[in-house]
Every structure is written in structure tokens, then in C-alpha cells.
mmCIF file of N, CA and C in Angstrom:
data_model
loop_
_atom_site.group_PDB
_atom_site.id
_atom_site.type_symbol
_atom_site.label_atom_id
_atom_site.label_comp_id
_atom_site.label_asym_id
_atom_site.label_seq_id
_atom_site.Cartn_x
_atom_site.Cartn_y
_atom_site.Cartn_z
ATOM 1 N N MET A 1 77.749 185.830 -90.831
ATOM 2 C CA MET A 1 78.185 184.490 -90.908
ATOM 3 C C MET A 1 79.807 184.655 -90.948
ATOM 4 N N GLN A 2 80.414 183.868 -90.112
ATOM 5 C CA GLN A 2 81.715 183.795 -90.013
ATOM 6 C C GLN A 2 82.423 182.982 -91.088
ATOM 7 N N ASN A 3 83.467 183.447 -91.833
ATOM 8 C CA ASN A 3 84.195 182.646 -92.696
ATOM 9 C C ASN A 3 85.066 181.613 -92.080
ATOM 10 N N GLN A 4 84.977 180.409 -92.727
ATOM 11 C CA GLN A 4 85.796 179.293 -92.142
ATOM 12 C C GLN A 4 87.273 179.668 -92.646
ATOM 13 N N LEU A 5 88.329 179.445 -91.833
ATOM 14 C CA LEU A 5 89.904 179.536 -92.058
ATOM 15 C C LEU A 5 90.211 178.423 -92.750
ATOM 16 N N THR A 6 91.091 178.458 -93.926
ATOM 17 C CA THR A 6 91.694 177.282 -94.537
ATOM 18 C C THR A 6 92.803 176.912 -93.614
ATOM 19 N N LEU A 7 93.259 175.635 -93.904
ATOM 20 C CA LEU A 7 94.311 174.989 -93.294
ATOM 21 C C LEU A 7 95.536 176.001 -93.445
ATOM 22 N N SER A 8 95.784 176.415 -94.705
ATOM 23 C CA SER A 8 96.873 177.116 -94.982
ATOM 24 C C SER A 8 96.793 178.546 -94.189
ATOM 25 N N GLU A 9 95.692 179.089 -94.167
ATOM 26 C CA GLU A 9 95.491 180.465 -93.329
ATOM 27 C C GLU A 9 95.904 180.246 -91.933
ATOM 28 N N ARG A 10 95.328 179.108 -91.422
ATOM 29 C CA ARG A 10 95.604 178.794 -89.973
ATOM 30 C C ARG A 10 97.126 178.674 -89.688
ATOM 31 N N ALA A 11 97.815 177.919 -90.607
ATOM 32 C CA ALA A 11 99.255 177.726 -90.576
ATOM 33 C C ALA A 11 99.978 179.087 -90.645
ATOM 34 N N PHE A 12 99.535 179.923 -91.607
ATOM 35 C CA PHE A 12 100.205 181.208 -91.663
ATOM 36 C C PHE A 12 100.026 181.907 -90.510
ATOM 37 N N ARG A 13 98.821 181.980 -89.820
ATOM 38 C CA ARG A 13 98.708 182.720 -88.650
ATOM 39 C C ARG A 13 99.485 182.352 -87.610
ATOM 40 N N THR A 14 99.611 180.970 -87.486
ATOM 41 C CA THR A 14 100.520 180.363 -86.416
ATOM 42 C C THR A 14 101.980 180.811 -86.601
ATOM 43 N N VAL A 15 102.496 180.769 -87.954
ATOM 44 C CA VAL A 15 103.800 181.273 -88.206
ATOM 45 C C VAL A 15 104.025 182.784 -87.847
ATOM 46 N N ILE A 16 103.079 183.644 -88.305
ATOM 47 C CA ILE A 16 103.216 184.942 -87.949
ATOM 48 C C ILE A 16 103.167 185.174 -86.445
ATOM 49 N N PHE A 17 102.409 184.593 -85.900
ATOM 50 C CA PHE A 17 102.220 184.602 -84.217
ATOM 51 C C PHE A 17 103.688 184.372 -83.706
ATOM 52 N N LEU A 18 104.303 183.235 -84.083
ATOM 53 C CA LEU A 18 105.692 182.770 -83.580
ATOM 54 C C LEU A 18 106.553 183.943 -83.977
ATOM 55 N N LEU A 19 106.624 184.480 -85.105
ATOM 56 C CA LEU A 19 107.617 185.401 -85.772
ATOM 57 C C LEU A 19 107.295 186.714 -84.707
ATOM 58 N N GLY A 20 105.980 186.996 -84.401
ATOM 59 C CA GLY A 20 105.764 188.179 -83.538
ATOM 60 C C GLY A 20 106.389 188.134 -82.156
ATOM 61 N N LEU A 21 106.357 186.781 -81.766
ATOM 62 C CA LEU A 21 106.925 186.584 -80.426
ATOM 63 C C LEU A 21 108.404 186.953 -80.450
ATOM 64 N N VAL A 22 109.081 186.414 -81.531
ATOM 65 C CA VAL A 22 110.595 186.551 -81.708
ATOM 66 C C VAL A 22 110.705 188.105 -81.922
ATOM 67 N N ALA A 23 109.997 188.832 -82.696
ATOM 68 C CA ALA A 23 110.314 190.063 -82.862
ATOM 69 C C ALA A 23 110.069 190.985 -81.593
ATOM 70 N N LEU A 24 109.036 190.604 -80.810
ATOM 71 C CA LEU A 24 108.869 191.173 -79.396
ATOM 72 C C LEU A 24 110.065 191.051 -78.717
ATOM 73 N N TRP A 25 110.549 189.807 -78.642
ATOM 74 C CA TRP A 25 111.741 189.651 -77.630
ATOM 75 C C TRP A 25 113.009 190.386 -78.178
ATOM 76 N N THR A 26 113.224 190.256 -79.332
ATOM 77 C CA THR A 26 114.480 190.806 -79.845
ATOM 78 C C THR A 26 114.301 192.403 -80.008
ATOM 79 N N GLY A 27 113.154 192.862 -80.418
ATOM 80 C CA GLY A 27 112.721 194.375 -80.336
ATOM 81 C C GLY A 27 112.907 194.916 -78.954
ATOM 82 N N ALA A 28 112.386 194.165 -78.036
ATOM 83 C CA ALA A 28 112.289 194.701 -76.533
ATOM 84 C C ALA A 28 113.793 194.823 -76.050
ATOM 85 N N ASN A 29 114.709 193.884 -76.458
ATOM 86 C CA ASN A 29 116.022 193.799 -76.083
ATOM 87 C C ASN A 29 116.846 195.030 -76.369
ATOM 88 N N VAL A 30 116.544 195.489 -77.568
ATOM 89 C CA VAL A 30 117.326 196.717 -78.248
ATOM 90 C C VAL A 30 116.482 197.918 -77.893
ATOM 91 N N ALA A 31 115.256 197.976 -78.010
ATOM 92 C CA ALA A 31 114.423 199.159 -77.618
ATOM 93 C C ALA A 31 114.554 199.697 -76.308
ATOM 94 N N LEU A 32 114.633 198.751 -75.406
ATOM 95 C CA LEU A 32 114.863 199.102 -73.926
ATOM 96 C C LEU A 32 116.222 198.987 -73.470
ATOM 97 N N GLY A 33 117.123 198.455 -74.139
ATOM 98 C CA GLY A 33 118.576 198.282 -73.749
ATOM 99 C C GLY A 33 119.501 199.159 -74.543
ATOM 100 N N GLY A 34 119.052 199.597 -75.626
ATOM 101 C CA GLY A 34 119.957 200.439 -76.527
ATOM 102 C C GLY A 34 120.909 199.508 -77.187
ATOM 103 N N ILE A 35 122.169 200.115 -77.501
ATOM 104 C CA ILE A 35 123.357 199.445 -78.124
ATOM 105 C C ILE A 35 123.789 198.388 -77.221
ATOM 106 N N ALA A 36 123.790 198.444 -75.946
ATOM 107 C CA ALA A 36 124.326 197.469 -74.949
ATOM 108 C C ALA A 36 123.312 196.327 -74.889
ATOM 109 N N THR A 37 122.083 196.597 -75.235
ATOM 110 C CA THR A 37 120.882 195.734 -75.067
ATOM 111 C C THR A 37 120.656 195.358 -73.627
ATOM 112 N N LEU A 38 119.524 194.672 -73.392
ATOM 113 C CA LEU A 38 119.154 194.213 -72.151
ATOM 114 C C LEU A 38 119.901 192.830 -71.900
ATOM 115 N N GLY A 39 120.619 192.358 -72.723
ATOM 116 C CA GLY A 39 121.171 191.113 -72.484
ATOM 117 C C GLY A 39 120.409 189.853 -72.771
ATOM 118 N N LEU A 40 119.163 190.032 -73.394
ATOM 119 C CA LEU A 40 118.288 188.815 -73.585
ATOM 120 C C LEU A 40 118.741 187.907 -74.617
ATOM 121 N N GLN A 41 119.794 188.280 -75.463
ATOM 122 C CA GLN A 41 120.289 187.432 -76.380
ATOM 123 C C GLN A 41 121.861 187.202 -76.215
ATOM 124 N N GLY A 42 122.279 187.471 -75.020
ATOM 125 C CA GLY A 42 123.840 187.349 -74.783
ATOM 126 C C GLY A 42 124.259 188.320 -73.917
ATOM 127 N N PRO A 43 125.684 188.375 -73.837
ATOM 128 C CA PRO A 43 126.446 189.270 -72.950
ATOM 129 C C PRO A 43 126.255 190.735 -73.456
ATOM 130 N N THR A 44 126.298 191.653 -72.561
ATOM 131 C CA THR A 44 126.218 193.189 -72.868
ATOM 132 C C THR A 44 127.486 193.884 -72.868
ATOM 133 N N ASP A 45 128.567 193.100 -72.652
ATOM 134 C CA ASP A 45 129.839 193.882 -72.430
ATOM 135 C C ASP A 45 130.718 193.979 -73.743
ATOM 136 N N PHE A 46 129.990 193.921 -74.842
ATOM 137 C CA PHE A 46 130.824 193.935 -76.013
ATOM 138 C C PHE A 46 130.934 195.368 -76.668
ATOM 139 N N VAL A 47 130.777 196.313 -75.994
ATOM 140 C CA VAL A 47 131.062 197.696 -76.465
ATOM 141 C C VAL A 47 131.404 198.626 -75.502
ATOM 142 N N ALA A 48 132.287 199.527 -75.730
ATOM 143 C CA ALA A 48 132.713 200.647 -74.712
ATOM 144 C C ALA A 48 132.622 201.838 -75.421
ATOM 145 N N ALA A 49 132.149 202.871 -74.764
ATOM 146 C CA ALA A 49 131.989 204.269 -75.367
ATOM 147 C C ALA A 49 133.310 204.983 -75.133
ATOM 148 N N ILE A 50 133.713 205.627 -76.247
ATOM 149 C CA ILE A 50 134.891 206.547 -76.095
ATOM 150 C C ILE A 50 134.453 207.932 -75.944
ATOM 151 N N HIS A 51 133.494 208.320 -76.651
ATOM 152 C CA HIS A 51 132.786 209.613 -76.592
ATOM 153 C C HIS A 51 131.304 209.522 -76.224
ATOM 154 N N ALA A 52 131.182 209.893 -74.949
ATOM 155 C CA ALA A 52 129.873 209.694 -74.315
ATOM 156 C C ALA A 52 128.677 210.360 -75.128
ATOM 157 N N ASP A 53 128.923 211.546 -75.589
ATOM 158 C CA ASP A 53 127.791 212.275 -76.333
ATOM 159 C C ASP A 53 127.418 211.575 -77.616
ATOM 160 N N ALA A 54 128.365 211.125 -78.393
ATOM 161 C CA ALA A 54 128.238 210.376 -79.662
ATOM 162 C C ALA A 54 127.607 209.016 -79.351
ATOM 163 N N TYR A 55 128.106 208.451 -78.280
ATOM 164 C CA TYR A 55 127.484 207.171 -77.993
ATOM 165 C C TYR A 55 125.931 207.257 -77.539
ATOM 166 N N ALA A 56 125.619 208.369 -76.773
ATOM 167 C CA ALA A 56 124.159 208.560 -76.421
ATOM 168 C C ALA A 56 123.324 208.823 -77.719
ATOM 169 N N ALA A 57 123.777 209.546 -78.597
ATOM 170 C CA ALA A 57 123.009 209.827 -79.819
ATOM 171 C C ALA A 57 122.876 208.649 -80.736
ATOM 172 N N HIS A 58 124.049 207.783 -80.896
ATOM 173 C CA HIS A 58 123.782 206.436 -81.590
ATOM 174 C C HIS A 58 122.915 205.465 -80.646
ATOM 175 N N ASP A 59 122.971 205.365 -79.528
ATOM 176 C CA ASP A 59 122.214 204.596 -78.631
ATOM 177 C C ASP A 59 120.587 205.000 -78.825
ATOM 178 N N SER A 60 120.374 206.332 -78.895
ATOM 179 C CA SER A 60 119.023 206.746 -79.146
ATOM 180 C C SER A 60 118.487 206.275 -80.632
ATOM 181 N N HIS A 61 119.381 206.254 -81.606
ATOM 182 C CA HIS A 61 118.950 205.709 -82.872
ATOM 183 C C HIS A 61 118.636 204.241 -82.851
ATOM 184 N N VAL A 62 119.665 203.570 -82.079
ATOM 185 C CA VAL A 62 119.467 202.176 -81.921
ATOM 186 C C VAL A 62 118.100 201.753 -81.213
ATOM 187 N N ARG A 63 117.791 202.521 -80.183
ATOM 188 C CA ARG A 63 116.647 202.169 -79.518
ATOM 189 C C ARG A 63 115.278 202.576 -80.398
ATOM 190 N N PHE A 64 115.459 203.560 -81.174
ATOM 191 C CA PHE A 64 114.296 203.865 -82.210
ATOM 192 C C PHE A 64 114.196 202.582 -83.044
ATOM 193 N N LEU A 65 115.250 202.100 -83.617
ATOM 194 C CA LEU A 65 115.261 200.850 -84.510
ATOM 195 C C LEU A 65 114.631 199.683 -83.805
ATOM 196 N N GLY A 66 115.061 199.490 -82.664
ATOM 197 C CA GLY A 66 114.491 198.287 -81.757
ATOM 198 C C GLY A 66 113.120 198.503 -81.530
ATOM 199 N N GLY A 67 112.635 199.865 -81.542
ATOM 200 C CA GLY A 67 111.198 200.044 -81.208
ATOM 201 C C GLY A 67 110.448 199.756 -82.346
ATOM 202 N N LEU A 68 111.054 200.133 -83.676
ATOM 203 C CA LEU A 68 110.330 199.751 -84.777
ATOM 204 C C LEU A 68 110.131 198.171 -84.938
ATOM 205 N N TRP A 69 111.154 197.396 -84.598
ATOM 206 C CA TRP A 69 111.152 196.082 -84.704
ATOM 207 C C TRP A 69 110.131 195.427 -83.574
ATOM 208 N N LEU A 70 110.126 196.069 -82.530
ATOM 209 C CA LEU A 70 109.008 195.722 -81.440
ATOM 210 C C LEU A 70 107.708 195.961 -82.044
ATOM 211 N N GLY A 71 107.519 197.120 -82.762
ATOM 212 C CA GLY A 71 106.283 197.248 -83.431
ATOM 213 C C GLY A 71 105.813 196.334 -84.486
ATOM 214 N N VAL A 72 106.832 195.825 -85.296
ATOM 215 C CA VAL A 72 106.544 194.890 -86.167
ATOM 216 C C VAL A 72 106.149 193.596 -85.559
ATOM 217 N N GLY A 73 106.672 193.358 -84.296
ATOM 218 C CA GLY A 73 106.178 192.119 -83.567
ATOM 219 C C GLY A 73 104.789 192.282 -83.052
ATOM 220 N N LEU A 74 104.430 193.309 -82.650
ATOM 221 C CA LEU A 74 103.123 193.619 -82.234
ATOM 222 C C LEU A 74 102.158 193.566 -83.468
ATOM 223 N N LEU A 75 102.468 194.013 -84.649
ATOM 224 C CA LEU A 75 101.789 194.039 -85.823
ATOM 225 C C LEU A 75 101.482 192.520 -86.105
ATOM 226 N N PHE A 76 102.624 191.665 -86.202
ATOM 227 C CA PHE A 76 102.409 190.212 -86.406
ATOM 228 C C PHE A 76 101.649 189.556 -85.444
ATOM 229 N N LEU A 77 101.634 189.819 -84.298
ATOM 230 C CA LEU A 77 100.799 189.322 -83.234
ATOM 231 C C LEU A 77 99.406 189.559 -83.529
ATOM 232 N N ALA A 78 99.135 190.870 -83.921
ATOM 233 C CA ALA A 78 97.691 191.321 -84.102
ATOM 234 C C ALA A 78 97.345 190.694 -85.458
ATOM 235 N N GLY A 79 98.124 190.421 -86.299
ATOM 236 C CA GLY A 79 97.676 189.810 -87.623
ATOM 237 C C GLY A 79 97.394 188.260 -87.271
ATOM 238 N N ALA A 80 97.874 187.725 -86.486
ATOM 239 C CA ALA A 80 97.734 186.268 -86.121
ATOM 240 C C ALA A 80 96.032 186.176 -85.723
ATOM 241 N N TRP A 81 95.566 187.213 -85.268
ATOM 242 C CA TRP A 81 94.027 187.072 -84.955
ATOM 243 C C TRP A 81 93.221 187.965 -85.790
ATOM 244 N N ASN A 82 93.795 188.721 -86.528
ATOM 245 C CA ASN A 82 92.937 189.693 -87.425
ATOM 246 C C ASN A 82 93.748 189.862 -88.776
ATOM 247 N N LEU A 83 93.958 188.668 -89.460
ATOM 248 C CA LEU A 83 94.734 188.884 -90.520
ATOM 249 C C LEU A 83 94.323 189.612 -91.764
ATOM 250 N N ARG A 84 93.007 189.390 -92.245
ATOM 251 C CA ARG A 84 92.614 189.888 -93.446
ATOM 252 C C ARG A 84 92.708 191.595 -93.451
ATOM 253 N N PRO A 85 92.273 192.283 -92.395
ATOM 254 C CA PRO A 85 92.519 193.665 -92.676
ATOM 255 C C PRO A 85 93.896 194.133 -92.404
ATOM 256 N N LEU A 86 94.669 193.306 -91.869
ATOM 257 C CA LEU A 86 96.130 193.722 -91.411
ATOM 258 C C LEU A 86 97.068 193.100 -92.586
ATOM 259 N N LYS A 87 96.603 192.309 -93.537
ATOM 260 C CA LYS A 87 97.461 191.697 -94.472
ATOM 261 C C LYS A 87 98.329 192.745 -95.205
ATOM 262 N N PRO A 88 97.754 193.780 -95.713
ATOM 263 C CA PRO A 88 98.768 194.783 -96.348
ATOM 264 C C PRO A 88 99.834 195.290 -95.576
ATOM 265 N N ALA A 89 99.603 195.553 -94.378
ATOM 266 C CA ALA A 89 100.521 196.064 -93.305
ATOM 267 C C ALA A 89 101.570 195.013 -93.092
ATOM 268 N N ILE A 90 101.078 193.653 -92.895
ATOM 269 C CA ILE A 90 102.077 192.613 -92.583
ATOM 270 C C ILE A 90 102.967 192.436 -94.006
ATOM 271 N N GLN A 91 102.349 192.541 -95.123
ATOM 272 C CA GLN A 91 103.225 192.357 -96.165
ATOM 273 C C GLN A 91 104.230 193.432 -96.306
ATOM 274 N N THR A 92 103.883 194.617 -96.008
ATOM 275 C CA THR A 92 104.828 195.711 -95.986
ATOM 276 C C THR A 92 106.017 195.496 -95.109
ATOM 277 N N ALA A 93 105.690 195.004 -93.796
ATOM 278 C CA ALA A 93 106.597 194.585 -92.827
ATOM 279 C C ALA A 93 107.615 193.546 -93.480
ATOM 280 N N LEU A 94 106.897 192.609 -94.058
ATOM 281 C CA LEU A 94 107.850 191.534 -94.556
ATOM 282 C C LEU A 94 108.845 192.144 -95.562
ATOM 283 N N VAL A 95 108.288 192.984 -96.402
ATOM 284 C CA VAL A 95 109.154 193.529 -97.543
ATOM 285 C C VAL A 95 110.210 194.338 -96.918
ATOM 286 N N LEU A 96 109.916 195.151 -95.779
ATOM 287 C CA LEU A 96 110.927 195.979 -95.056
ATOM 288 C C LEU A 96 112.026 195.131 -94.539
ATOM 289 N N THR A 97 111.631 194.033 -93.882
ATOM 290 C CA THR A 97 112.443 193.121 -93.345
ATOM 291 C C THR A 97 113.515 192.413 -94.326
ATOM 292 N N ILE A 98 112.942 192.216 -95.606
ATOM 293 C CA ILE A 98 113.743 191.713 -96.571
ATOM 294 C C ILE A 98 114.922 192.708 -96.973
ATOM 295 N N ILE A 99 114.458 193.973 -97.181
ATOM 296 C CA ILE A 99 115.290 195.039 -97.419
ATOM 297 C C ILE A 99 116.350 195.157 -96.402
ATOM 298 N N GLY A 100 115.888 195.115 -95.134
ATOM 299 C CA GLY A 100 116.899 195.157 -93.983
ATOM 300 C C GLY A 100 117.891 194.033 -94.086
ATOM 301 N N GLY A 101 117.431 192.887 -94.380
ATOM 302 C CA GLY A 101 118.459 191.750 -94.473
ATOM 303 C C GLY A 101 119.314 191.956 -95.689
ATOM 304 N N LEU A 102 118.903 192.430 -96.676
ATOM 305 C CA LEU A 102 119.830 192.675 -97.931
ATOM 306 C C LEU A 102 120.755 193.792 -97.509
ATOM 307 N N ALA A 103 120.449 194.776 -96.783
ATOM 308 C CA ALA A 103 121.246 195.832 -96.240
ATOM 309 C C ALA A 103 122.464 195.340 -95.499
ATOM 310 N N ARG A 104 122.337 194.206 -94.945
ATOM 311 C CA ARG A 104 123.500 193.709 -94.106
ATOM 312 C C ARG A 104 124.708 193.380 -95.036
ATOM 313 N N PHE A 105 124.385 193.356 -96.343
ATOM 314 C CA PHE A 105 125.583 193.263 -97.430
ATOM 315 C C PHE A 105 126.433 194.435 -97.363
ATOM 316 N N SER A 106 125.807 195.649 -97.057
ATOM 317 C CA SER A 106 126.703 196.867 -97.192
ATOM 318 C C SER A 106 127.863 196.902 -96.260
ATOM 319 N N ALA A 107 127.866 196.148 -95.180
ATOM 320 C CA ALA A 107 128.987 196.009 -94.365
ATOM 321 C C ALA A 107 130.266 195.273 -94.922
ATOM 322 N N LEU A 108 129.980 194.617 -96.105
ATOM 323 C CA LEU A 108 131.001 193.811 -96.778
ATOM 324 C C LEU A 108 131.875 193.085 -95.829
ATOM 325 N N ARG A 109 131.312 192.418 -94.881
ATOM 326 C CA ARG A 109 131.852 191.537 -93.878
ATOM 327 C C ARG A 109 131.304 190.108 -94.007
ATOM 328 N N PHE A 110 131.496 189.386 -95.059
ATOM 329 C CA PHE A 110 130.959 188.094 -95.301
ATOM 330 C C PHE A 110 131.253 187.143 -94.289
ATOM 331 N N ASP A 111 132.441 187.278 -93.612
ATOM 332 C CA ASP A 111 132.798 186.359 -92.543
ATOM 333 C C ASP A 111 131.672 186.538 -91.313
ATOM 334 N N VAL A 112 131.289 187.766 -91.122
ATOM 335 C CA VAL A 112 130.202 188.146 -89.992
ATOM 336 C C VAL A 112 128.796 187.596 -90.700
ATOM 337 N N GLN A 113 128.643 188.092 -91.873
ATOM 338 C CA GLN A 113 127.281 187.840 -92.491
ATOM 339 C C GLN A 113 127.011 186.319 -92.355
ATOM 340 N N PHE A 114 127.828 185.572 -92.822
ATOM 341 C CA PHE A 114 127.644 184.103 -92.824
ATOM 342 C C PHE A 114 128.208 183.342 -91.677
ATOM 343 N N GLY A 115 128.563 184.139 -90.571
ATOM 344 C CA GLY A 115 129.004 183.415 -89.388
ATOM 345 C C GLY A 115 127.777 182.969 -88.391
ATOM 346 N N PRO A 116 128.192 182.268 -87.467
ATOM 347 C CA PRO A 116 127.141 181.603 -86.581
ATOM 348 C C PRO A 116 126.279 182.693 -85.958
ATOM 349 N N ASP A 117 126.632 183.944 -85.673
ATOM 350 C CA ASP A 117 125.935 184.877 -84.894
ATOM 351 C C ASP A 117 124.833 185.466 -85.793
ATOM 352 N N ILE A 118 125.127 185.608 -87.074
ATOM 353 C CA ILE A 118 124.047 186.448 -87.902
ATOM 354 C C ILE A 118 123.364 185.462 -88.959
ATOM 355 N N LEU A 119 123.923 184.257 -89.348
ATOM 356 C CA LEU A 119 123.491 183.421 -90.477
ATOM 357 C C LEU A 119 121.979 183.156 -90.277
ATOM 358 N N GLY A 120 121.576 182.899 -89.036
ATOM 359 C CA GLY A 120 119.998 182.308 -88.804
ATOM 360 C C GLY A 120 119.194 183.556 -89.153
ATOM 361 N N SER A 121 119.492 184.737 -88.565
ATOM 362 C CA SER A 121 118.663 186.062 -88.938
ATOM 363 C C SER A 121 118.711 186.215 -90.250
ATOM 364 N N PHE A 122 119.881 186.382 -90.722
ATOM 365 C CA PHE A 122 120.094 186.598 -92.353
ATOM 366 C C PHE A 122 119.051 185.714 -93.143
ATOM 367 N N LEU A 123 119.354 184.465 -92.890
ATOM 368 C CA LEU A 123 118.497 183.493 -93.724
ATOM 369 C C LEU A 123 117.031 183.675 -93.418
ATOM 370 N N ALA A 124 116.544 183.940 -92.309
ATOM 371 C CA ALA A 124 115.233 184.306 -92.165
ATOM 372 C C ALA A 124 114.853 185.598 -92.797
ATOM 373 N N GLU A 125 115.670 186.579 -92.952
ATOM 374 C CA GLU A 125 115.402 187.809 -93.645
ATOM 375 C C GLU A 125 115.196 187.792 -95.152
ATOM 376 N N VAL A 126 116.090 186.892 -95.668
ATOM 377 C CA VAL A 126 116.151 186.901 -97.087
ATOM 378 C C VAL A 126 115.571 185.708 -97.806
ATOM 379 N N ILE A 127 115.309 184.623 -97.020
ATOM 380 C CA ILE A 127 114.523 183.461 -97.517
ATOM 381 C C ILE A 127 113.215 183.194 -96.939
ATOM 382 N N LEU A 128 113.147 183.237 -95.547
ATOM 383 C CA LEU A 128 111.761 182.938 -95.047
ATOM 384 C C LEU A 128 110.798 184.124 -95.277
ATOM 385 N N MET A 129 111.347 185.363 -95.064
ATOM 386 C CA MET A 129 110.373 186.400 -95.375
ATOM 387 C C MET A 129 109.740 186.521 -96.697
ATOM 388 N N PRO A 130 110.698 186.205 -97.756
ATOM 389 C CA PRO A 130 110.153 186.188 -99.076
ATOM 390 C C PRO A 130 109.026 185.121 -99.220
ATOM 391 N N LEU A 131 109.390 183.906 -98.593
ATOM 392 C CA LEU A 131 108.384 182.820 -98.713
ATOM 393 C C LEU A 131 107.169 183.179 -97.931
ATOM 394 N N LEU A 132 107.271 183.883 -96.910
ATOM 395 C CA LEU A 132 105.980 184.331 -96.283
ATOM 396 C C LEU A 132 105.288 185.376 -96.986
ATOM 397 N N LEU A 133 105.947 186.225 -97.625
ATOM 398 C CA LEU A 133 105.190 187.258 -98.467
ATOM 399 C C LEU A 133 104.503 186.540 -99.589
ATOM 400 N N TRP A 134 105.113 185.525 -100.255
ATOM 401 C CA TRP A 134 104.430 184.837 -101.261
ATOM 402 C C TRP A 134 103.278 183.987 -100.793
ATOM 403 N N TRP A 135 103.486 183.508 -99.559
ATOM 404 C CA TRP A 135 102.362 182.643 -98.910
ATOM 405 C C TRP A 135 101.298 183.553 -98.749
ATOM 406 N N SER A 136 101.415 184.800 -98.187
ATOM 407 C CA SER A 136 100.398 185.720 -97.771
ATOM 408 C C SER A 136 99.550 186.098 -99.025
ATOM 409 N N THR A 137 100.150 186.057 -100.137
ATOM 410 C CA THR A 137 99.437 186.505 -101.397
ATOM 411 C C THR A 137 98.521 185.365 -101.786
ATOM 412 N N ARG A 138 98.709 184.047 -101.230
ATOM 413 C CA ARG A 138 97.882 182.971 -101.620
ATOM 414 C C ARG A 138 96.641 182.765 -100.594
ATOM 415 N N ILE A 139 96.762 183.448 -99.497
ATOM 416 C CA ILE A 139 95.654 183.095 -98.485
ATOM 417 C C ILE A 139 95.148 184.463 -98.097
ATOM 418 N N ALA A 140 93.954 184.476 -97.467
ATOM 419 C CA ALA A 140 93.111 185.513 -96.912
ATOM 420 C C ALA A 140 92.846 186.571 -98.073
ATOM 421 N N ARG A 141 92.576 186.083 -99.251
ATOM 422 C CA ARG A 141 92.183 187.070 -100.401
ATOM 423 C C ARG A 141 90.935 187.800 -100.108
ATOM 424 N N SER A 142 91.178 189.137 -100.129
ATOM 425 C CA SER A 142 89.951 190.037 -99.766
ATOM 426 C C SER A 142 89.983 191.201 -100.549
#
């Protein structure tokens, strides 16, 4: 017998699905484009390499991090369809995203942090993700 989904769980699954699409888009942009990105979020001419070998090493690290974010997107998409068994992994990804958002403070560039290019992402990381984490504890109890 199939369990009926509550309205709250359906809404949560929808939000996770949409966030998964965003993470796929932004993750692919960096995972496949490196530091310069694929340009899916804007111009790619914002950086120039002075030391090619150092750039290549850092580019590889950035691609790895983009791949992790791409994986989070895939996890969120999978969770939209199969939430209950994936809930602990989704909650872990939400916590890691919150930690990543808080890590932005380590740059000590509040003009950038709260500027128009970062503010939306930052607010999603430190306000939306904790709300989703709390919400996830209220649904799909198993």
C-alpha cells in the first residue's frame, strides 16, 4: 500500500527539485568550465592567468568543487522523487551548504558578501537552507 504524501511533503519535494535544477546549472557551469566557467552565469573574461601551472592546479580544484555542487543537484533531484530514503543525505547536503555560506565570511569582504552578485546566493545558503533543514525534520518521518 502506497503512503499518501502530505501537502507539506509535496511542497518540500517541489522546492528540492527546483533547488536541484539550480545546483545542476551552477555546478555544471563550474565543473565543466573551471575557474573561467562555461559562462552560464555571465561573462568569462574576469580572470587572467599569470602562472599557467598554478592556474591549472587551482582550476582543477575549482572543477572538483563544481562537481560536488553538481552532485548535490543530482541528490536534490533524486530526493524529489524518493525523499524518505534520501532524507539523511539531503539534510547533510543542506548542512554542508550552510557551512559553505558561512565560510564566505572568511574573505572579510562585506562589500562583496552583501553586494548584488553574492547576496542572493548568500541568503539562500544561510537563511533558506536552515529553513529547509528544519522543514525536512517535520516531513517524511521514517
